[in-house]
């Protein structure tokens, strides 16, 4: 929840935002709060999560898209509770590879 709000209201665009088993805080205020609607967002959620129900992950996806976010990806994982699993890690890895450059250049002196 915090990564979504912090990442999409930060004054500078980030390479991407990842939220696992999360939800969208202040959903009704998102259209006026968001500064970075083009930042890619990955939402991963277990379909059997008893702590943060998957319905809140789906609601986050809808709220972000309704607020104008253009690159939101929700991946759900059957049987997964409030945890993570190898398929989710692979999905996060793929998301990171799509958002980050192959190589980082050192900052000039």
mmCIF file of N, CA and C in Angstrom:
data_model
loop_
_atom_site.group_PDB
_atom_site.id
_atom_site.type_symbol
_atom_site.label_atom_id
_atom_site.label_comp_id
_atom_site.label_asym_id
_atom_site.label_seq_id
_atom_site.Cartn_x
_atom_site.Cartn_y
_atom_site.Cartn_z
ATOM 1 N N UNK A 1 0.827 -1.189 0.000
ATOM 2 C CA UNK A 1 0.000 0.000 0.000
ATOM 3 C C UNK A 1 0.869 1.250 0.000
ATOM 4 N N UNK A 2 1.854 1.272 0.855
ATOM 5 C CA UNK A 2 2.711 2.448 0.947
ATOM 6 C C UNK A 2 3.536 2.649 -0.322
ATOM 7 N N UNK A 3 4.013 1.556 -0.914
ATOM 8 C CA UNK A 3 4.824 1.706 -2.127
ATOM 9 C C UNK A 3 4.018 2.346 -3.249
ATOM 10 N N UNK A 4 2.744 2.013 -3.372
ATOM 11 C CA UNK A 4 1.911 2.610 -4.414
ATOM 12 C C UNK A 4 1.748 4.104 -4.195
ATOM 13 N N UNK A 5 1.341 4.470 -3.003
ATOM 14 C CA UNK A 5 1.102 5.883 -2.721
ATOM 15 C C UNK A 5 2.394 6.687 -2.812
ATOM 16 N N UNK A 6 3.465 6.197 -2.209
ATOM 17 C CA UNK A 6 4.732 6.931 -2.232
ATOM 18 C C UNK A 6 5.300 7.005 -3.644
ATOM 19 N N UNK A 7 5.284 5.890 -4.352
ATOM 20 C CA UNK A 7 5.882 5.859 -5.680
ATOM 21 C C UNK A 7 5.143 6.677 -6.712
ATOM 22 N N UNK A 8 3.835 6.765 -6.599
ATOM 23 C CA UNK A 8 3.050 7.476 -7.606
ATOM 24 C C UNK A 8 2.748 8.925 -7.234
ATOM 25 N N UNK A 9 3.125 9.336 -6.022
ATOM 26 C CA UNK A 9 2.965 10.740 -5.639
ATOM 27 C C UNK A 9 4.319 11.438 -5.510
ATOM 28 N N UNK A 10 5.394 10.704 -5.725
ATOM 29 C CA UNK A 10 6.736 11.293 -5.664
ATOM 30 C C UNK A 10 6.896 12.282 -6.814
ATOM 31 N N UNK A 11 7.617 13.361 -6.585
ATOM 32 C CA UNK A 11 7.720 14.427 -7.591
ATOM 33 C C UNK A 11 8.472 14.022 -8.851
ATOM 34 N N UNK A 12 9.320 12.998 -8.775
ATOM 35 C CA UNK A 12 10.066 12.542 -9.946
ATOM 36 C C UNK A 12 9.594 11.140 -10.317
ATOM 37 N N UNK A 13 9.511 10.846 -11.611
ATOM 38 C CA UNK A 13 9.064 9.504 -11.991
ATOM 39 C C UNK A 13 10.100 8.432 -11.653
ATOM 40 N N UNK A 14 9.641 7.342 -11.100
ATOM 41 C CA UNK A 14 10.496 6.201 -10.799
ATOM 42 C C UNK A 14 10.480 5.247 -11.988
ATOM 43 N N UNK A 15 11.388 4.285 -11.990
ATOM 44 C CA UNK A 15 11.423 3.288 -13.062
ATOM 45 C C UNK A 15 10.218 2.365 -12.974
ATOM 46 N N UNK A 16 9.678 2.164 -11.772
ATOM 47 C CA UNK A 16 8.521 1.302 -11.578
ATOM 48 C C UNK A 16 8.195 1.181 -10.103
ATOM 49 N N UNK A 17 7.023 0.638 -9.826
ATOM 50 C CA UNK A 17 6.560 0.440 -8.461
ATOM 51 C C UNK A 17 6.047 -0.997 -8.348
ATOM 52 N N UNK A 18 6.423 -1.675 -7.266
ATOM 53 C CA UNK A 18 5.992 -3.045 -7.017
ATOM 54 C C UNK A 18 5.233 -3.077 -5.696
ATOM 55 N N UNK A 19 4.064 -3.692 -5.722
ATOM 56 C CA UNK A 19 3.270 -3.889 -4.504
ATOM 57 C C UNK A 19 2.843 -5.351 -4.463
ATOM 58 N N UNK A 20 3.277 -6.067 -3.434
ATOM 59 C CA UNK A 20 2.917 -7.468 -3.270
ATOM 60 C C UNK A 20 1.969 -7.592 -2.093
ATOM 61 N N UNK A 21 0.849 -8.256 -2.314
ATOM 62 C CA UNK A 21 -0.179 -8.432 -1.276
ATOM 63 C C UNK A 21 -0.584 -7.086 -0.684
ATOM 64 N N UNK A 22 -0.764 -6.107 -1.556
ATOM 65 C CA UNK A 22 -1.059 -4.754 -1.094
ATOM 66 C C UNK A 22 -2.442 -4.280 -1.506
ATOM 67 N N UNK A 23 -2.686 -3.026 -1.231
ATOM 68 C CA UNK A 23 -3.958 -2.398 -1.586
ATOM 69 C C UNK A 23 -3.668 -0.933 -1.850
ATOM 70 N N UNK A 24 -4.640 -0.232 -2.425
ATOM 71 C CA UNK A 24 -4.478 1.195 -2.716
ATOM 72 C C UNK A 24 -5.057 2.015 -1.570
ATOM 73 N N UNK A 25 -4.173 2.699 -0.873
ATOM 74 C CA UNK A 25 -4.610 3.601 0.194
ATOM 75 C C UNK A 25 -5.272 4.820 -0.443
ATOM 76 N N UNK A 26 -6.247 5.372 0.223
ATOM 77 C CA UNK A 26 -6.895 6.616 -0.186
ATOM 78 C C UNK A 26 -7.414 6.522 -1.627
ATOM 79 N N UNK A 27 -8.059 5.402 -1.952
ATOM 80 C CA UNK A 27 -8.532 5.145 -3.321
ATOM 81 C C UNK A 27 -9.341 6.293 -3.898
ATOM 82 N N UNK A 28 -10.257 6.836 -3.110
ATOM 83 C CA UNK A 28 -11.130 7.895 -3.641
ATOM 84 C C UNK A 28 -10.370 9.177 -3.957
ATOM 85 N N UNK A 29 -9.197 9.351 -3.355
ATOM 86 C CA UNK A 29 -8.408 10.569 -3.572
ATOM 87 C C UNK A 29 -7.347 10.409 -4.659
ATOM 88 N N UNK A 30 -7.152 9.213 -5.166
ATOM 89 C CA UNK A 30 -6.073 8.966 -6.120
ATOM 90 C C UNK A 30 -6.086 9.896 -7.330
ATOM 91 N N UNK A 31 -7.250 10.175 -7.931
ATOM 92 C CA UNK A 31 -7.214 11.053 -9.111
ATOM 93 C C UNK A 31 -6.569 12.411 -8.857
ATOM 94 N N UNK A 32 -6.679 12.924 -7.636
ATOM 95 C CA UNK A 32 -6.072 14.231 -7.353
ATOM 96 C C UNK A 32 -4.678 14.114 -6.738
ATOM 97 N N UNK A 33 -4.355 12.966 -6.165
ATOM 98 C CA UNK A 33 -3.058 12.783 -5.507
ATOM 99 C C UNK A 33 -1.929 12.389 -6.450
ATOM 100 N N UNK A 34 -2.241 11.576 -7.444
ATOM 101 C CA UNK A 34 -1.188 10.983 -8.272
ATOM 102 C C UNK A 34 -0.474 12.014 -9.129
ATOM 103 N N UNK A 35 0.843 11.940 -9.107
ATOM 104 C CA UNK A 35 1.677 12.809 -9.942
ATOM 105 C C UNK A 35 2.311 12.040 -11.092
ATOM 106 N N UNK A 36 2.389 10.730 -10.968
ATOM 107 C CA UNK A 36 3.116 9.902 -11.933
ATOM 108 C C UNK A 36 2.211 8.812 -12.504
ATOM 109 N N UNK A 37 1.392 9.157 -13.460
ATOM 110 C CA UNK A 37 0.439 8.195 -14.016
ATOM 111 C C UNK A 37 1.059 7.250 -15.034
ATOM 112 N N UNK A 38 2.244 7.564 -15.522
ATOM 113 C CA UNK A 38 2.887 6.724 -16.522
ATOM 114 C C UNK A 38 3.903 5.741 -15.966
ATOM 115 N N UNK A 39 4.138 5.769 -14.669
ATOM 116 C CA UNK A 39 5.109 4.859 -14.055
ATOM 117 C C UNK A 39 4.531 3.440 -14.068
ATOM 118 N N UNK A 40 5.284 2.451 -14.551
ATOM 119 C CA UNK A 40 4.791 1.075 -14.540
ATOM 120 C C UNK A 40 4.568 0.577 -13.106
ATOM 121 N N UNK A 41 3.458 -0.142 -12.926
ATOM 122 C CA UNK A 41 3.088 -0.671 -11.614
ATOM 123 C C UNK A 41 2.852 -2.169 -11.732
ATOM 124 N N UNK A 42 3.480 -2.938 -10.844
ATOM 125 C CA UNK A 42 3.251 -4.374 -10.758
ATOM 126 C C UNK A 42 2.548 -4.670 -9.449
ATOM 127 N N UNK A 43 1.383 -5.296 -9.535
ATOM 128 C CA UNK A 43 0.645 -5.738 -8.367
ATOM 129 C C UNK A 43 0.640 -7.263 -8.367
ATOM 130 N N UNK A 44 1.175 -7.872 -7.323
ATOM 131 C CA UNK A 44 1.153 -9.320 -7.180
ATOM 132 C C UNK A 44 0.334 -9.682 -5.951
ATOM 133 N N UNK A 45 -0.542 -10.688 -6.098
ATOM 134 C CA UNK A 45 -1.414 -11.008 -4.971
ATOM 135 C C UNK A 45 -1.783 -12.477 -4.962
ATOM 136 N N UNK A 46 -1.743 -13.081 -3.790
ATOM 137 C CA UNK A 46 -2.203 -14.445 -3.618
ATOM 138 C C UNK A 46 -3.716 -14.499 -3.568
ATOM 139 N N UNK A 47 -4.290 -15.435 -4.294
ATOM 140 C CA UNK A 47 -5.748 -15.545 -4.321
ATOM 141 C C UNK A 47 -6.320 -16.094 -3.015
ATOM 142 N N UNK A 48 -5.476 -16.685 -2.175
ATOM 143 C CA UNK A 48 -5.930 -17.227 -0.887
ATOM 144 C C UNK A 48 -5.402 -16.414 0.289
ATOM 145 N N UNK A 49 -5.124 -15.143 0.075
ATOM 146 C CA UNK A 49 -4.564 -14.287 1.125
ATOM 147 C C UNK A 49 -5.638 -13.960 2.163
ATOM 148 N N UNK A 50 -5.487 -14.436 3.413
ATOM 149 C CA UNK A 50 -6.481 -14.130 4.447
ATOM 150 C C UNK A 50 -6.225 -12.786 5.131
ATOM 151 N N UNK A 51 -5.036 -12.225 4.956
ATOM 152 C CA UNK A 51 -4.666 -10.977 5.633
ATOM 153 C C UNK A 51 -5.097 -9.760 4.817
ATOM 154 N N UNK A 52 -4.727 -9.748 3.543
ATOM 155 C CA UNK A 52 -5.147 -8.700 2.612
ATOM 156 C C UNK A 52 -5.833 -9.435 1.457
ATOM 157 N N UNK A 53 -7.151 -9.518 1.498
ATOM 158 C CA UNK A 53 -7.853 -10.298 0.483
ATOM 159 C C UNK A 53 -7.516 -9.851 -0.945
ATOM 160 N N UNK A 54 -7.498 -10.813 -1.841
ATOM 161 C CA UNK A 54 -7.182 -10.543 -3.245
ATOM 162 C C UNK A 54 -8.132 -9.503 -3.842
ATOM 163 N N UNK A 55 -9.339 -9.422 -3.311
ATOM 164 C CA UNK A 55 -10.294 -8.422 -3.804
ATOM 165 C C UNK A 55 -9.753 -7.006 -3.634
ATOM 166 N N UNK A 56 -8.923 -6.783 -2.607
ATOM 167 C CA UNK A 56 -8.318 -5.459 -2.419
ATOM 168 C C UNK A 56 -7.240 -5.196 -3.464
ATOM 169 N N UNK A 57 -6.527 -6.228 -3.890
ATOM 170 C CA UNK A 57 -5.573 -6.079 -4.981
ATOM 171 C C UNK A 57 -6.279 -5.737 -6.281
ATOM 172 N N UNK A 58 -7.399 -6.402 -6.537
ATOM 173 C CA UNK A 58 -8.183 -6.105 -7.745
ATOM 174 C C UNK A 58 -8.763 -4.694 -7.680
ATOM 175 N N UNK A 59 -9.204 -4.288 -6.489
ATOM 176 C CA UNK A 59 -9.726 -2.927 -6.311
ATOM 177 C C UNK A 59 -8.625 -1.900 -6.542
ATOM 178 N N UNK A 60 -7.401 -2.214 -6.121
ATOM 179 C CA UNK A 60 -6.270 -1.306 -6.361
ATOM 180 C C UNK A 60 -6.028 -1.147 -7.859
ATOM 181 N N UNK A 61 -6.060 -2.265 -8.583
ATOM 182 C CA UNK A 61 -5.877 -2.192 -10.033
ATOM 183 C C UNK A 61 -6.941 -1.292 -10.665
ATOM 184 N N UNK A 62 -8.194 -1.508 -10.318
ATOM 185 C CA UNK A 62 -9.277 -0.687 -10.878
ATOM 186 C C UNK A 62 -9.112 0.782 -10.516
ATOM 187 N N UNK A 63 -8.768 1.057 -9.254
ATOM 188 C CA UNK A 63 -8.626 2.444 -8.793
ATOM 189 C C UNK A 63 -7.479 3.151 -9.506
ATOM 190 N N UNK A 64 -6.353 2.449 -9.686
ATOM 191 C CA UNK A 64 -5.210 3.065 -10.366
ATOM 192 C C UNK A 64 -5.544 3.355 -11.822
ATOM 193 N N UNK A 65 -6.188 2.422 -12.481
ATOM 194 C CA UNK A 65 -6.571 2.648 -13.885
ATOM 195 C C UNK A 65 -7.594 3.768 -14.000
ATOM 196 N N UNK A 66 -8.557 3.804 -13.084
ATOM 197 C CA UNK A 66 -9.558 4.867 -13.097
ATOM 198 C C UNK A 66 -8.929 6.232 -12.839
ATOM 199 N N UNK A 67 -7.829 6.259 -12.090
ATOM 200 C CA UNK A 67 -7.131 7.516 -11.786
ATOM 201 C C UNK A 67 -6.204 7.927 -12.934
ATOM 202 N N UNK A 68 -6.127 7.104 -13.984
ATOM 203 C CA UNK A 68 -5.339 7.477 -15.150
ATOM 204 C C UNK A 68 -3.997 6.790 -15.286
ATOM 205 N N UNK A 69 -3.680 5.846 -14.411
ATOM 206 C CA UNK A 69 -2.415 5.118 -14.548
ATOM 207 C C UNK A 69 -2.489 4.253 -15.805
ATOM 208 N N UNK A 70 -1.454 4.328 -16.603
ATOM 209 C CA UNK A 70 -1.492 3.708 -17.922
ATOM 210 C C UNK A 70 -0.749 2.387 -18.022
ATOM 211 N N UNK A 71 -0.006 2.010 -16.995
ATOM 212 C CA UNK A 71 0.808 0.784 -17.075
ATOM 213 C C UNK A 71 0.687 -0.022 -15.789
ATOM 214 N N UNK A 72 -0.496 -0.543 -15.533
ATOM 215 C CA UNK A 72 -0.759 -1.314 -14.316
ATOM 216 C C UNK A 72 -0.915 -2.782 -14.695
ATOM 217 N N UNK A 73 -0.156 -3.642 -14.032
ATOM 218 C CA UNK A 73 -0.231 -5.079 -14.267
ATOM 219 C C UNK A 73 -0.555 -5.777 -12.957
ATOM 220 N N UNK A 74 -1.678 -6.488 -12.916
ATOM 221 C CA UNK A 74 -2.044 -7.295 -11.754
ATOM 222 C C UNK A 74 -1.838 -8.755 -12.097
ATOM 223 N N UNK A 75 -1.068 -9.452 -11.264
ATOM 224 C CA UNK A 75 -0.888 -10.896 -11.402
ATOM 225 C C UNK A 75 -1.349 -11.542 -10.111
ATOM 226 N N UNK A 76 -2.265 -12.485 -10.224
ATOM 227 C CA UNK A 76 -2.732 -13.215 -9.044
ATOM 228 C C UNK A 76 -2.207 -14.643 -9.115
ATOM 229 N N UNK A 77 -2.082 -15.248 -7.930
ATOM 230 C CA UNK A 77 -1.469 -16.565 -7.819
ATOM 231 C C UNK A 77 -2.394 -17.487 -7.031
ATOM 232 N N UNK A 78 -2.989 -18.474 -7.725
ATOM 233 C CA UNK A 78 -3.925 -19.392 -7.075
ATOM 234 C C UNK A 78 -3.275 -20.139 -5.904
ATOM 235 N N UNK A 79 -4.027 -20.248 -4.812
ATOM 236 C CA UNK A 79 -3.572 -21.000 -3.648
ATOM 237 C C UNK A 79 -2.575 -20.280 -2.767
ATOM 238 N N UNK A 80 -2.085 -19.132 -3.186
ATOM 239 C CA UNK A 80 -1.087 -18.395 -2.412
ATOM 240 C C UNK A 80 -1.768 -17.526 -1.364
ATOM 241 N N UNK A 81 -1.292 -17.636 -0.122
ATOM 242 C CA UNK A 81 -1.794 -16.805 0.967
ATOM 243 C C UNK A 81 -1.031 -15.492 1.033
ATOM 244 N N UNK A 82 -0.865 -14.969 2.229
ATOM 245 C CA UNK A 82 -0.151 -13.703 2.441
ATOM 246 C C UNK A 82 1.339 -14.018 2.497
ATOM 247 N N UNK A 83 1.880 -14.333 1.341
ATOM 248 C CA UNK A 83 3.255 -14.795 1.224
ATOM 249 C C UNK A 83 3.715 -14.523 -0.201
ATOM 250 N N UNK A 84 4.771 -15.200 -0.603
ATOM 251 C CA UNK A 84 5.264 -15.107 -1.982
ATOM 252 C C UNK A 84 5.626 -16.517 -2.426
ATOM 253 N N UNK A 85 5.796 -16.691 -3.721
ATOM 254 C CA UNK A 85 6.105 -18.006 -4.268
ATOM 255 C C UNK A 85 7.018 -17.834 -5.485
ATOM 256 N N UNK A 86 7.692 -18.907 -5.891
ATOM 257 C CA UNK A 86 8.595 -18.797 -7.045
ATOM 258 C C UNK A 86 7.952 -18.198 -8.301
ATOM 259 N N UNK A 87 6.709 -18.558 -8.666
ATOM 260 C CA UNK A 87 6.130 -17.899 -9.844
ATOM 261 C C UNK A 87 5.972 -16.381 -9.665
ATOM 262 N N UNK A 88 5.660 -15.949 -8.444
ATOM 263 C CA UNK A 88 5.547 -14.505 -8.207
ATOM 264 C C UNK A 88 6.926 -13.848 -8.312
ATOM 265 N N UNK A 89 7.950 -14.500 -7.766
ATOM 266 C CA UNK A 89 9.306 -13.959 -7.885
ATOM 267 C C UNK A 89 9.729 -13.855 -9.348
ATOM 268 N N UNK A 90 9.368 -14.846 -10.150
ATOM 269 C CA UNK A 90 9.699 -14.792 -11.584
ATOM 270 C C UNK A 90 8.970 -13.638 -12.270
ATOM 271 N N UNK A 91 7.714 -13.422 -11.887
ATOM 272 C CA UNK A 91 6.953 -12.309 -12.464
ATOM 273 C C UNK A 91 7.569 -10.966 -12.071
ATOM 274 N N UNK A 92 7.984 -10.832 -10.820
ATOM 275 C CA UNK A 92 8.642 -9.601 -10.361
ATOM 276 C C UNK A 92 9.963 -9.409 -11.123
ATOM 277 N N UNK A 93 10.704 -10.487 -11.287
ATOM 278 C CA UNK A 93 11.967 -10.421 -12.025
ATOM 279 C C UNK A 93 11.724 -9.912 -13.451
ATOM 280 N N UNK A 94 10.722 -10.443 -14.113
ATOM 281 C CA UNK A 94 10.397 -9.990 -15.464
ATOM 282 C C UNK A 94 9.993 -8.527 -15.491
ATOM 283 N N UNK A 95 9.224 -8.102 -14.492
ATOM 284 C CA UNK A 95 8.822 -6.696 -14.406
ATOM 285 C C UNK A 95 10.041 -5.797 -14.230
ATOM 286 N N UNK A 96 10.939 -6.184 -13.326
ATOM 287 C CA UNK A 96 12.154 -5.390 -13.108
ATOM 288 C C UNK A 96 12.992 -5.301 -14.375
ATOM 289 N N UNK A 97 13.128 -6.409 -15.067
ATOM 290 C CA UNK A 97 13.909 -6.400 -16.321
ATOM 291 C C UNK A 97 13.275 -5.487 -17.353
ATOM 292 N N UNK A 98 11.962 -5.383 -17.349
ATOM 293 C CA UNK A 98 11.288 -4.512 -18.320
ATOM 294 C C UNK A 98 11.406 -3.035 -17.956
ATOM 295 N N UNK A 99 11.641 -2.731 -16.692
ATOM 296 C CA UNK A 99 11.686 -1.340 -16.224
ATOM 297 C C UNK A 99 13.096 -0.769 -16.119
ATOM 298 N N UNK A 100 14.069 -1.635 -15.853
ATOM 299 C CA UNK A 100 15.428 -1.160 -15.589
ATOM 300 C C UNK A 100 16.322 -1.365 -16.796
ATOM 301 N N UNK A 101 17.299 -0.491 -16.982
ATOM 302 C CA UNK A 101 18.240 -0.674 -18.100
ATOM 303 C C UNK A 101 19.114 -1.904 -17.866
ATOM 304 N N UNK A 102 19.624 -2.442 -18.941
ATOM 305 C CA UNK A 102 20.498 -3.616 -18.868
ATOM 306 C C UNK A 102 21.740 -3.312 -18.037
ATOM 307 N N UNK A 103 22.275 -2.122 -18.214
ATOM 308 C CA UNK A 103 23.477 -1.706 -17.483
ATOM 309 C C UNK A 103 23.253 -0.321 -16.912
ATOM 310 N N UNK A 104 23.840 -0.084 -15.774
ATOM 311 C CA UNK A 104 23.779 1.229 -15.162
ATOM 312 C C UNK A 104 25.108 1.938 -15.407
ATOM 313 N N UNK A 105 25.037 3.169 -15.808
ATOM 314 C CA UNK A 105 26.240 3.969 -15.999
ATOM 315 C C UNK A 105 26.559 4.692 -14.698
ATOM 316 N N UNK A 106 27.830 4.791 -14.395
ATOM 317 C CA UNK A 106 28.260 5.515 -13.198
ATOM 318 C C UNK A 106 27.985 7.008 -13.376
ATOM 319 N N UNK A 107 27.626 7.648 -12.290
ATOM 320 C CA UNK A 107 27.418 9.093 -12.336
ATOM 321 C C UNK A 107 28.730 9.784 -12.647
ATOM 322 N N UNK A 108 28.700 10.844 -13.452
ATOM 323 C CA UNK A 108 29.939 11.589 -13.714
ATOM 324 C C UNK A 108 30.482 12.196 -12.430
ATOM 325 N N UNK A 109 31.800 12.376 -12.365
ATOM 326 C CA UNK A 109 32.412 12.933 -11.145
ATOM 327 C C UNK A 109 31.930 14.319 -10.818
#
